[in-house]
Amino acid sequence: MRERNVVHRSAATTVLFVCLAAEASTGFRAEPFAGGYYSGDGGPATAAPLASVQGIAFSPDGDLYFADAADHRLRRIDKKGTITTIAGDGRPGFSGDGGPAQKARVNAPYGVALGADGAVYFCDLGNARVRRIDPSGIVETIAGGGQATPGVEPVLAIEAKLAGPRNVLLHPSGDLLVTDFYAHRVYRISPTGWLATATDGELKNPGGLTRDGAGAVFIADSGSRRVLRLWGGVLTPLAGLSGALAFKLPTGVAIDRDGRYHVADGNDPAWFPAGSPVRAHAAQEVAAAPDGTIYLARGGFLFRLDRDGILRHVAGSGDWGVRGDGGPRLEAHLQAPAALAATAGGAVYIADAQTSRLRLAGVDGTLSAIGAGPTESWLSAPAGLAVHPLTGDLYIADTGNNRIQILQADRGRRTLIASAGPGKLAFDESGGLYVTEAGAGRVLQQLPLGHWRVVAGGLDRPRAVAVAANGAVYIGEAGANRVQRIARDGARQSIPARAPLALALLGDRLFIAEEGYPGLLEIAPGSAPRRHLADVLEAPLDVIAMSDGTLLAADAVSRRVWRLTPEVLPPPQVTRLRVLHAATGEEGPFAPGQLVALPDAPPGEFRVNGQPQPASVLPGTLPPGSTARIDVAVGGEVVAEAAVEIVEAAPGLFQEGGILQATNEDGTPNGPDQP
């Protein structure tokens, strides 16, 4: 299924009603350039790209449900073998409660359980919640997201604070059992919505759950390498196992039609002798269908174990995260696009740090792999790319192998230099190569004749570099939270930025991708810093400038490369700010150092005379008799403002629950007659 491409526009302001005129500014229009979310919906499950199958469950009518933790989706396979998505869109996040599950976002979903009425319960592990999809398809949170600490005494499930809800099981009693992997507990949620611990027994990273016909619950306790039986609140080891027969990494457990226990036991499962009541499998999840048939999940594959011992392929194509070579670039999978480089002809190289693959997005709209096959054999976590401006050769920061490699069209591949943790690369116009070395704390330059020199040393995790047309070098120093600008004459300037990962220049406008912060930060002469497209670029890893004046940005959350086209935004609309005396609630005057209240202010940065201030406190240096300009800014753009009079003193009393009475030094009430 081809996804409709959505155009996003950046806006550095919050639009309110018009009060004051302002100048128009330049923003960006974002459109997908490469990467997509093809899921295989509507087709055979065996052809669907899956990443990490978890939480296998079955409905009473025979449909199979599971969670794909790494692809952030819940999937269903009907009796004909057709797969569909019932929640999630392939991007981690939290949204959608109260609305259709198909439009909701989830984050690393794991356990799944089916109610008799068709409701789907699942652990949204990355969001520390348990959620429910009702029979009409509406999703809601039923546990987690609160601050109450669960324990023996019940708390409202919706007010509880969960650490890592992993697996769920509906018990015949009506309770929903939940393993909390990080809190090392099993909880029970009553039908009325109360949550408490199900046992005081010792657990360590509990995972999958199942039950037998009598209602006893079995827990795969991965940290203790045991399978435990829970009955009446008491934990006991699975019968028939001795200490010498420990599991390797039990994460799931199921019981087949013959009463035999099947355990998902990691990649190297334990061995049990013939006749043992237990069988360990190389799998991360295991479940029993209503007829007792065993299903196993291995990575992105789902199998059925027939009675003859043969594994039958049920779902998974094996190409999640790497599919699409030779096809449309907007339908191809990317996992962690970490580095970009453009050729003179407009094609774009994309390095994927997670799959260690190198691919080329052609001007014809296709995406192809570089080399005879996957590049994992000679690349490891590439973090930087650059194309030589004169030869067209591709230079690669092979970060995991601590080296710089060159890919030449006519001579193949060779290593240029060993490098200590190389990151981003850049060329100047004459062909001088710049290399960031986070491990050595320096930036190197290779001169045109092949000699090397240290541009800057003693740096704290330098990870990004860009070179301006005038020869100025910009270095992103992640550990120091700054970008250093080194002019051609050696003069240095420090620009504040939070853990800069990548830099790009459009003329004299600097764009910065910051680790852990969405959007791109723009620094331009004569303008306040602005942030662009924070709603699109949730975790940008690289940004480059194209010859046509656009930017390309690689984003880890959306797993896409985006084209950012400059456009003129309408003038920001500014609201008049209401400023009140924090104690009296009156509109001024105000004194230096006074606390003020902004009852109608939109969210943003509080500033006085253009300078950010802590909380809503006026600077103590404001001169009495002056007028101060107070504003609220978003992304550096003013969205609300006011001018206030500053006087020498403006006393007032704070009140709570009535009028407070001040007293004089002699104990008499303060008032007009006794000041």
XYZ file of C-alpha atoms in Angstrom:
675
model
C 0.000 0.000 0.000
C 1.448 3.363 -0.984
C 1.313 6.016 1.699
C -0.002 9.463 0.891
C 2.815 11.970 1.267
C 2.065 14.708 3.743
C 3.475 18.216 3.486
C 4.425 19.873 6.771
C 5.217 23.523 7.296
C 7.340 25.005 10.033
C 5.947 27.830 12.094
C 8.086 29.588 14.636
C 5.123 31.317 16.280
C 1.851 30.555 17.981
C -1.026 32.171 16.076
C -3.323 34.255 18.296
C -5.431 37.330 17.602
C -3.815 40.326 15.874
C -2.786 43.297 17.951
C 0.627 44.390 16.691
C 2.229 44.270 13.267
C 5.301 42.109 12.632
C 7.547 41.249 9.728
C 7.247 38.036 7.727
C 9.935 35.383 8.271
C 11.327 32.401 6.381
C 10.301 28.896 7.381
C 10.327 25.525 5.652
C 7.968 23.175 3.907
C 8.839 19.539 4.701
C 8.144 16.684 2.295
C 9.327 13.055 2.475
C 12.399 12.445 0.318
C 13.217 8.817 1.149
C 11.904 6.145 3.492
C 8.393 4.875 4.088
C 6.207 2.736 6.289
C 5.199 -0.115 4.034
C 3.661 -2.707 6.346
C 2.146 -5.280 4.015
C -1.380 -4.502 5.234
C -4.020 -6.220 3.166
C -1.622 -8.829 1.805
C -0.350 -12.216 2.920
C 1.256 -12.213 6.361
C 4.246 -14.122 5.002
C 5.114 -11.121 2.782
C 4.800 -8.490 5.533
C 8.016 -6.922 6.873
C 8.134 -7.569 10.630
C 10.803 -6.476 13.088
C 10.275 -8.124 16.487
C 7.221 -10.302 17.046
C 5.948 -10.299 20.638
C 2.775 -11.005 22.599
C 1.078 -13.674 20.475
C -2.622 -14.077 21.296
C -5.711 -15.622 19.734
C -9.304 -14.462 19.472
C -12.192 -16.861 20.062
C -12.942 -16.869 16.325
C -9.398 -17.928 15.393
C -7.678 -14.678 14.391
C -4.075 -14.287 15.545
C -2.892 -11.058 17.177
C 0.626 -9.943 18.037
C 2.712 -6.887 18.786
C 5.671 -5.805 16.696
C 7.769 -4.095 19.357
C 10.447 -2.605 17.098
C 7.961 -1.471 14.443
C 5.574 0.021 17.019
C 2.414 -1.650 15.732
C -0.236 -4.142 16.774
C -1.102 -6.597 14.008
C -3.829 -9.098 13.243
C -3.741 -12.118 10.923
C -7.138 -13.456 9.929
C -7.969 -17.068 9.195
C -7.129 -16.534 5.500
C -3.597 -15.386 6.362
C -4.183 -11.696 5.558
C -2.412 -9.212 7.820
C -3.648 -5.801 8.975
C -2.545 -3.157 11.499
C -4.949 -2.447 14.354
C -2.857 0.192 16.194
C 0.328 2.196 15.616
C 1.890 3.674 12.500
C 5.475 2.459 12.744
C 6.740 5.467 14.704
C 7.242 5.418 18.484
C 5.050 7.795 20.448
C 1.973 8.156 22.582
C -1.317 9.458 21.241
C -4.847 8.498 20.367
C -6.570 7.711 23.664
C -10.295 8.173 23.184
C -10.045 7.790 19.410
C -9.601 5.084 16.778
C -6.716 2.747 17.595
C -5.611 2.730 13.952
C -4.737 6.430 14.319
C -2.996 6.030 17.680
C 0.724 5.862 18.260
C 2.345 3.286 20.516
C 5.893 2.763 21.724
C 7.422 -0.727 21.829
C 4.227 -2.707 22.455
C 4.784 -6.192 23.908
C 2.161 -8.382 25.555
C -1.301 -8.886 24.039
C -4.428 -10.523 25.453
C -7.895 -10.952 23.968
C -11.156 -10.577 25.866
C -14.199 -12.745 25.238
C -15.992 -9.640 23.946
C -13.274 -8.969 21.345
C -11.448 -6.281 23.336
C -7.669 -6.220 22.877
C -5.445 -5.561 25.902
C -1.790 -4.729 25.331
C 1.291 -3.505 27.165
C 2.556 -0.245 25.705
C 5.956 -0.781 27.288
C 7.697 2.319 25.952
C 4.904 4.484 27.331
C 4.743 2.572 30.650
C 1.024 1.930 30.188
C -1.466 -0.848 29.688
C -4.050 0.035 27.032
C -7.295 -1.442 25.784
C -8.922 -1.401 22.362
C -12.660 -1.904 22.756
C -14.724 -3.924 20.265
C -15.566 -0.733 18.338
C -11.853 0.040 17.828
C -11.437 2.863 20.368
C -8.215 2.815 22.389
C -7.760 3.972 25.969
C -5.236 3.678 28.794
C -6.419 1.430 31.618
C -3.262 1.378 33.770
C -0.145 3.493 34.159
C 0.629 7.096 33.450
C 0.055 8.199 37.037
C 2.248 8.767 40.079
C 0.813 6.325 42.648
C 3.279 3.626 43.687
C 1.677 0.183 43.364
C 1.942 -2.248 46.228
C -0.068 -4.700 48.307
C -2.695 -2.033 48.939
C -4.714 -1.410 45.773
C -4.468 1.871 43.890
C -6.502 3.022 40.954
C -4.815 1.447 37.927
C -5.115 4.647 35.899
C -3.270 6.515 38.681
C -0.498 3.938 39.079
C 3.081 4.511 38.011
C 4.384 1.519 36.059
C 8.032 0.996 35.157
C 7.956 -1.478 32.277
C 4.684 -3.345 31.681
C 5.691 -6.232 29.424
C 3.090 -9.008 29.236
C -0.602 -9.417 30.044
C -2.905 -12.344 30.786
C -6.671 -12.398 31.297
C -7.473 -14.692 34.213
C -10.784 -16.578 34.570
C -11.351 -14.575 37.783
C -11.753 -11.477 35.624
C -8.459 -9.961 36.750
C -5.892 -8.808 34.226
C -2.368 -9.872 35.212
C 0.552 -7.686 34.144
C 4.271 -8.365 34.445
C 6.366 -5.267 35.110
C 9.782 -6.132 33.709
C 11.663 -3.256 35.328
C 9.828 -3.203 38.667
C 10.269 -7.017 39.019
C 6.621 -7.500 39.881
C 3.377 -9.047 38.729
C 0.271 -6.906 39.177
C -3.388 -7.768 39.035
C -5.963 -5.284 37.784
C -9.489 -5.942 38.980
C -12.509 -5.575 36.707
C -13.337 -2.383 38.638
C -9.965 -0.817 37.799
C -7.906 -1.304 40.961
C -4.270 -2.430 40.767
C -2.191 -4.292 43.349
C 0.697 -6.755 43.469
C -0.296 -10.358 42.762
C 2.523 -11.864 44.826
C 5.137 -10.894 47.380
C 7.472 -13.540 45.984
C 10.832 -12.573 44.559
C 10.959 -11.957 40.803
C 13.622 -10.645 38.478
C 12.597 -9.241 35.073
C 9.397 -11.253 34.655
C 8.165 -11.663 31.095
C 5.591 -13.925 29.466
C 2.557 -15.391 31.213
C 0.247 -18.333 30.667
C -2.204 -20.399 32.756
C -3.383 -23.957 32.970
C -6.939 -25.277 33.090
C -7.069 -24.985 36.880
C -6.218 -21.303 36.800
C -2.605 -21.578 37.964
C -0.418 -18.914 36.356
C 3.075 -19.574 34.995
C 5.655 -16.775 34.678
C 8.818 -16.726 32.567
C 11.169 -14.980 35.006
C 14.044 -14.119 32.712
C 16.388 -12.601 35.289
C 16.342 -15.661 37.570
C 16.343 -18.073 34.576
C 13.287 -19.857 35.940
C 9.665 -20.532 35.107
C 7.549 -19.988 38.221
C 4.055 -21.152 39.135
C 1.772 -18.616 40.834
C -1.085 -19.990 42.897
C -2.797 -18.253 45.788
C -0.182 -15.500 45.750
C 2.660 -18.017 46.284
C 5.481 -18.629 43.766
C 7.027 -22.074 43.273
C 9.422 -23.358 40.573
C 7.943 -25.272 37.683
C 7.471 -28.885 38.751
C 9.993 -31.415 37.497
C 12.924 -29.000 37.152
C 16.048 -29.058 39.268
C 18.623 -26.320 39.707
C 20.871 -28.013 37.153
C 18.199 -27.646 34.501
C 18.042 -23.874 34.475
C 16.913 -21.970 31.430
C 19.170 -19.574 29.541
C 16.857 -16.583 28.975
C 13.191 -17.508 29.502
C 10.919 -14.752 28.159
C 7.756 -16.691 27.300
C 5.913 -19.827 28.325
C 2.990 -21.833 26.880
C 1.264 -25.167 27.494
C 0.394 -27.455 24.574
C -2.540 -29.878 24.166
C -0.568 -32.639 25.892
C 0.218 -30.533 28.957
C 3.866 -30.018 27.993
C 5.510 -26.692 28.797
C 7.145 -24.790 25.958
C 9.542 -21.973 26.881
C 10.955 -19.226 24.671
C 14.577 -19.302 25.837
C 16.609 -16.859 23.754
C 18.962 -17.637 20.898
C 20.794 -20.450 22.707
C 18.090 -22.424 24.538
C 18.667 -24.891 27.330
C 18.581 -28.611 26.542
C 16.177 -30.937 28.317
C 16.302 -34.731 28.081
C 13.695 -36.834 26.335
C 10.632 -37.347 28.464
C 11.021 -33.998 30.211
C 7.784 -32.060 30.679
C 9.580 -28.997 29.299
C 10.914 -28.028 25.906
C 12.999 -24.868 25.425
C 12.979 -23.134 22.049
C 15.238 -20.652 20.297
C 12.643 -17.889 20.329
C 11.700 -14.645 22.045
C 7.996 -15.505 22.356
C 5.816 -18.598 22.478
C 2.051 -19.086 22.683
C -0.530 -21.843 22.409
C -3.552 -21.533 20.142
C -6.958 -22.549 21.539
C -6.410 -26.062 20.136
C -3.004 -26.310 21.857
C -0.880 -25.765 18.734
C 2.364 -23.957 19.595
C 3.431 -20.741 17.845
C 6.975 -19.350 18.081
C 8.426 -15.927 17.308
C 12.017 -15.530 16.180
C 13.048 -11.983 15.375
C 10.757 -10.794 12.597
C 9.289 -14.229 11.865
C 6.301 -16.100 13.255
C 6.131 -19.916 13.005
C 3.669 -22.665 13.838
C 5.056 -25.853 15.359
C 3.118 -28.765 13.912
C 2.712 -32.060 15.766
C 5.272 -33.620 13.465
C 7.855 -31.176 14.832
C 8.073 -29.142 11.621
C 8.043 -25.335 11.802
C 5.610 -23.754 9.346
C 6.141 -20.145 8.259
C 3.159 -17.997 9.331
C 4.326 -14.385 9.027
C 7.320 -12.177 8.268
C 9.225 -11.454 5.074
C 12.662 -11.004 6.647
C 13.373 -7.624 5.052
C 12.113 -5.180 7.660
C 14.320 -2.111 7.792
C 16.168 -2.983 4.590
C 13.413 -3.648 2.025
C 12.896 -1.595 -1.083
C 16.221 -1.740 -2.943
C 15.556 -1.128 -6.605
C 12.089 0.286 -5.954
C 10.580 3.688 -5.138
C 12.620 5.452 -2.489
C 9.453 6.601 -0.673
C 8.395 2.989 -0.102
C 11.793 1.701 1.024
C 12.578 0.958 4.660
C 15.223 2.860 6.603
C 16.038 2.125 10.233
C 18.401 4.822 11.485
C 19.432 7.125 8.624
C 22.449 8.773 10.260
C 24.430 10.398 7.456
C 23.712 12.049 4.117
C 25.802 13.296 1.206
C 24.695 14.682 -2.147
C 26.370 14.242 -5.515
C 26.783 17.066 -8.008
C 23.934 15.562 -10.014
C 21.469 15.585 -7.133
C 21.577 11.915 -6.083
C 21.885 11.378 -2.328
C 23.872 8.767 -0.404
C 22.229 7.534 2.809
C 24.136 5.668 5.522
C 22.075 3.672 8.010
C 23.857 3.393 11.357
C 21.663 0.564 12.632
C 21.848 -1.754 9.631
C 25.334 -0.569 8.567
C 24.061 -0.255 5.010
C 24.896 2.316 2.361
C 22.245 3.230 -0.194
C 21.772 5.721 -3.015
C 18.581 7.706 -3.605
C 18.656 8.401 -7.317
C 17.231 11.360 -9.175
C 14.854 8.898 -10.858
C 13.070 8.343 -7.517
C 14.501 4.899 -6.761
C 16.649 3.631 -3.909
C 19.477 1.183 -4.503
C 22.089 -0.585 -2.398
C 25.741 0.365 -2.866
C 28.028 -2.559 -3.653
C 27.353 -6.128 -4.646
C 25.207 -6.745 -1.575
C 24.633 -5.530 1.969
C 27.526 -3.431 3.197
C 27.511 -4.848 6.734
C 30.675 -6.840 5.980
C 32.778 -3.722 5.486
C 30.846 -1.019 7.345
C 29.957 -0.654 11.003
C 27.646 2.083 12.284
C 28.610 4.731 9.696
C 28.054 8.240 11.091
C 29.350 10.566 8.394
C 29.444 10.927 4.608
C 30.892 13.509 2.227
C 31.341 13.701 -1.554
C 34.603 15.147 -2.866
C 33.710 18.354 -4.757
C 36.284 17.718 -7.504
C 36.449 13.934 -7.976
C 32.961 12.854 -6.863
C 34.465 10.122 -4.639
C 32.453 9.196 -1.558
C 34.169 9.456 1.836
C 32.676 7.412 4.678
C 33.137 7.690 8.429
C 33.184 3.969 9.253
C 32.672 4.748 12.928
C 32.334 1.239 14.300
C 35.613 0.245 12.632
C 37.426 3.503 13.563
C 38.451 4.432 10.052
C 37.683 6.650 7.063
C 36.933 4.806 3.837
C 36.824 6.059 0.249
C 34.465 4.622 -2.346
C 35.692 5.387 -5.863
C 33.650 4.571 -8.957
C 36.673 3.428 -10.975
C 38.927 1.914 -8.288
C 36.575 0.450 -5.703
C 36.989 0.885 -1.976
C 40.020 1.654 0.180
C 40.835 2.869 3.686
C 42.097 6.435 3.851
C 43.101 6.655 7.502
C 42.515 5.067 10.890
C 40.443 7.417 13.023
C 39.379 7.509 16.681
C 35.585 7.563 16.639
C 35.038 9.502 13.403
C 31.754 11.382 13.065
C 30.597 13.909 10.516
C 32.786 14.796 7.505
C 32.930 17.927 5.347
C 34.871 19.309 2.377
C 35.882 22.856 1.623
C 35.662 24.164 -1.937
C 39.266 23.232 -2.739
C 38.821 19.591 -1.726
C 40.216 19.760 1.799
C 38.608 17.069 3.964
C 37.556 17.772 7.563
C 37.077 14.866 9.981
C 35.590 14.987 13.486
C 37.158 12.544 15.967
C 35.087 12.274 19.140
C 37.475 9.696 20.585
C 40.511 11.957 20.193
C 38.704 15.227 20.925
C 39.837 16.935 17.746
C 39.030 17.930 14.186
C 41.506 17.050 11.436
C 41.923 18.524 7.968
C 43.469 16.687 5.041
C 45.119 19.210 2.755
C 44.891 18.773 -1.043
C 48.398 17.231 -1.193
C 47.457 14.584 1.368
C 49.038 16.059 4.504
C 47.013 16.247 7.716
C 46.779 19.028 10.276
C 44.839 19.516 13.518
C 42.256 22.261 13.069
C 41.198 22.191 16.712
C 42.183 19.954 19.630
C 41.208 19.497 23.250
C 37.544 19.364 22.277
C 34.758 17.670 24.221
C 33.168 15.080 21.896
C 33.313 16.910 18.556
C 30.700 15.253 16.345
C 29.781 17.729 13.603
C 31.604 19.969 11.149
C 30.691 22.315 8.303
C 32.760 24.683 6.175
C 31.462 28.030 4.905
C 32.238 29.491 1.490
C 34.454 32.107 3.179
C 36.592 29.376 4.764
C 35.133 29.586 8.274
C 34.932 26.194 9.980
C 32.005 25.337 12.269
C 32.547 22.537 14.819
C 29.752 20.952 16.829
C 31.207 20.185 20.252
C 28.554 17.919 21.774
C 30.139 17.566 25.207
C 30.495 21.331 25.633
C 27.012 22.154 24.292
C 28.281 24.599 21.738
C 29.271 25.196 18.148
C 32.667 26.785 17.619
C 33.200 29.028 14.618
C 36.827 29.337 13.559
C 37.384 32.092 11.020
C 40.067 31.890 8.341
C 42.265 34.213 10.463
C 41.856 31.924 13.495
C 39.381 34.072 15.406
C 36.919 31.964 17.393
C 33.279 32.442 18.314
C 31.207 30.194 20.586
C 27.555 29.582 19.712
C 25.367 27.895 22.361
C 23.779 24.623 21.168
C 22.749 21.489 23.007
C 24.842 18.444 22.038
C 25.116 19.350 18.325
C 25.083 16.271 16.074
C 25.042 17.831 12.609
C 25.532 21.232 10.955
C 24.491 22.712 7.631
C 24.927 26.161 6.080
C 22.603 28.017 3.727
C 24.585 31.183 3.067
C 25.151 32.740 6.487
C 22.311 30.770 8.108
C 23.529 27.916 10.314
C 21.239 24.939 10.981
C 21.956 22.611 13.894
C 20.593 19.144 14.723
C 20.813 18.710 18.507
C 20.879 15.328 20.208
C 17.695 14.723 22.179
C 15.884 17.789 20.815
C 13.369 17.860 17.962
C 13.571 20.143 14.955
C 16.476 22.168 13.612
C 17.913 25.168 15.404
C 18.662 28.108 13.108
C 21.323 30.687 13.955
C 21.394 33.722 11.637
C 23.163 37.082 11.949
C 20.947 39.760 13.451
C 18.163 37.322 14.388
C 17.203 35.448 17.512
C 17.673 31.656 17.377
C 14.686 29.851 15.877
C 13.604 26.216 15.811
C 12.038 24.686 12.721
C 9.805 21.643 12.177
C 9.955 20.199 15.685
C 6.737 18.319 14.905
C 8.326 16.568 11.899
C 11.963 16.024 12.877
C 11.589 14.313 16.246
C 15.182 13.043 16.418
C 17.270 14.464 13.553
C 20.637 12.755 13.031
C 21.968 14.685 10.035
C 21.224 17.726 7.907
C 22.876 18.830 4.658
C 22.462 21.776 2.314
C 21.621 21.071 -1.321
C 22.769 23.122 -4.298
C 19.184 24.250 -5.011
C 18.895 25.989 -1.637
C 16.928 23.250 0.106
C 17.951 21.139 3.093
C 17.798 17.392 3.563
C 17.365 16.085 7.109
C 17.590 12.473 8.330
C 15.280 11.628 11.236
C 15.577 8.574 13.490
C 11.991 8.513 14.784
C 10.186 8.828 11.465
C 12.953 6.716 9.859
C 12.879 9.047 6.892
C 14.901 11.605 5.012
C 12.967 14.857 4.581
C 13.389 17.606 1.998
C 13.018 21.055 3.569
C 12.155 23.821 1.120
C 12.408 27.454 2.304
C 9.209 29.468 2.101
C 8.051 32.831 3.376
C 5.756 32.474 6.355
C 2.958 34.971 7.017
C 3.794 37.639 9.581
C 3.567 36.325 13.145
C 0.507 37.579 14.974
C 1.265 39.049 18.362
C -1.166 39.272 21.265
C -1.079 42.015 23.897
C 0.256 40.565 27.147
C -1.588 41.235 30.405
C 0.939 41.747 33.239
C -0.275 41.768 36.847
C 1.255 42.432 40.248
C 1.672 38.866 41.583
C 0.474 39.841 45.083
C -2.267 42.404 44.453
C -3.442 41.204 41.032
C -3.403 44.773 39.777
C -1.919 46.093 36.533
C 1.227 47.792 37.813
C 3.249 49.770 38.392
C 6.106 47.367 39.025
C 9.382 47.452 40.913
C 12.805 45.954 40.090
C 13.075 42.308 41.186
C 9.314 41.900 41.534
C 7.346 38.727 40.809
C 4.675 39.269 38.183
C 1.731 37.192 36.959
C 0.884 36.564 33.302
C -2.597 35.006 33.466
C -3.281 34.924 29.720
C 0.228 34.248 28.419
C 0.716 31.472 25.851
C 3.433 28.867 26.534
C 6.883 30.199 25.726
C 9.986 31.933 27.024
C 9.502 34.885 29.421
C 11.766 37.824 28.503
C 12.341 41.352 29.715
C 13.869 43.828 27.261
C 14.727 40.882 25.029
C 16.584 38.895 27.727
C 15.261 35.552 29.054
C 14.351 35.591 32.755
C 13.844 32.827 35.347
C 10.186 32.240 36.161
C 8.270 35.529 35.962
C 10.632 37.785 37.884
C 11.637 41.250 36.736
C 15.387 41.952 36.773
C 16.605 43.782 39.835
C 18.657 46.109 37.632
C 15.703 47.852 35.976
C 16.015 51.603 36.665
C 13.014 53.293 38.337
C 11.303 55.739 36.018
C 11.932 53.578 32.962
C 9.615 51.500 30.773
C 10.335 47.781 30.420
C 9.275 45.641 27.473
C 7.939 42.260 28.603
C 7.280 39.544 26.057
C 6.785 35.809 25.571
C 8.739 34.206 22.706
C 8.420 30.851 20.961
C 11.357 29.750 18.852
C 12.803 33.257 19.183
C 9.646 34.901 17.783
C 7.563 37.201 19.996
C 3.983 35.963 20.386
C 2.798 38.265 23.185
C 4.162 41.545 24.564
C 3.515 44.522 26.844
C 5.246 47.691 28.052
C 5.181 48.325 31.834
C 6.184 51.249 34.065
C 9.018 50.667 36.552
C 8.899 52.483 39.912
C 11.128 52.382 42.971
C 8.769 50.216 45.039
C 5.421 48.480 44.553
C 4.547 46.628 47.805
C 1.709 44.102 48.102
C 0.598 41.161 50.229
C -0.081 37.644 49.005
C -3.495 36.277 50.042
C -4.814 32.764 50.525
C -8.386 31.999 51.586
C -9.177 35.570 52.592
C -7.638 38.963 53.395
C -4.307 38.959 55.209
C -3.746 41.688 57.833
C -0.306 43.271 58.194
C 0.898 44.503 61.615
C 3.171 47.350 62.565
C 6.323 46.956 64.671
C 4.350 47.746 67.847
C 1.763 45.075 67.059
C -1.017 47.402 65.974
C -2.877 46.644 62.711
C -1.424 48.340 59.685
C -3.892 50.582 57.838
C -4.587 54.083 56.542
C -4.921 55.428 60.103
C -1.845 53.586 61.407
C 0.642 53.256 58.562
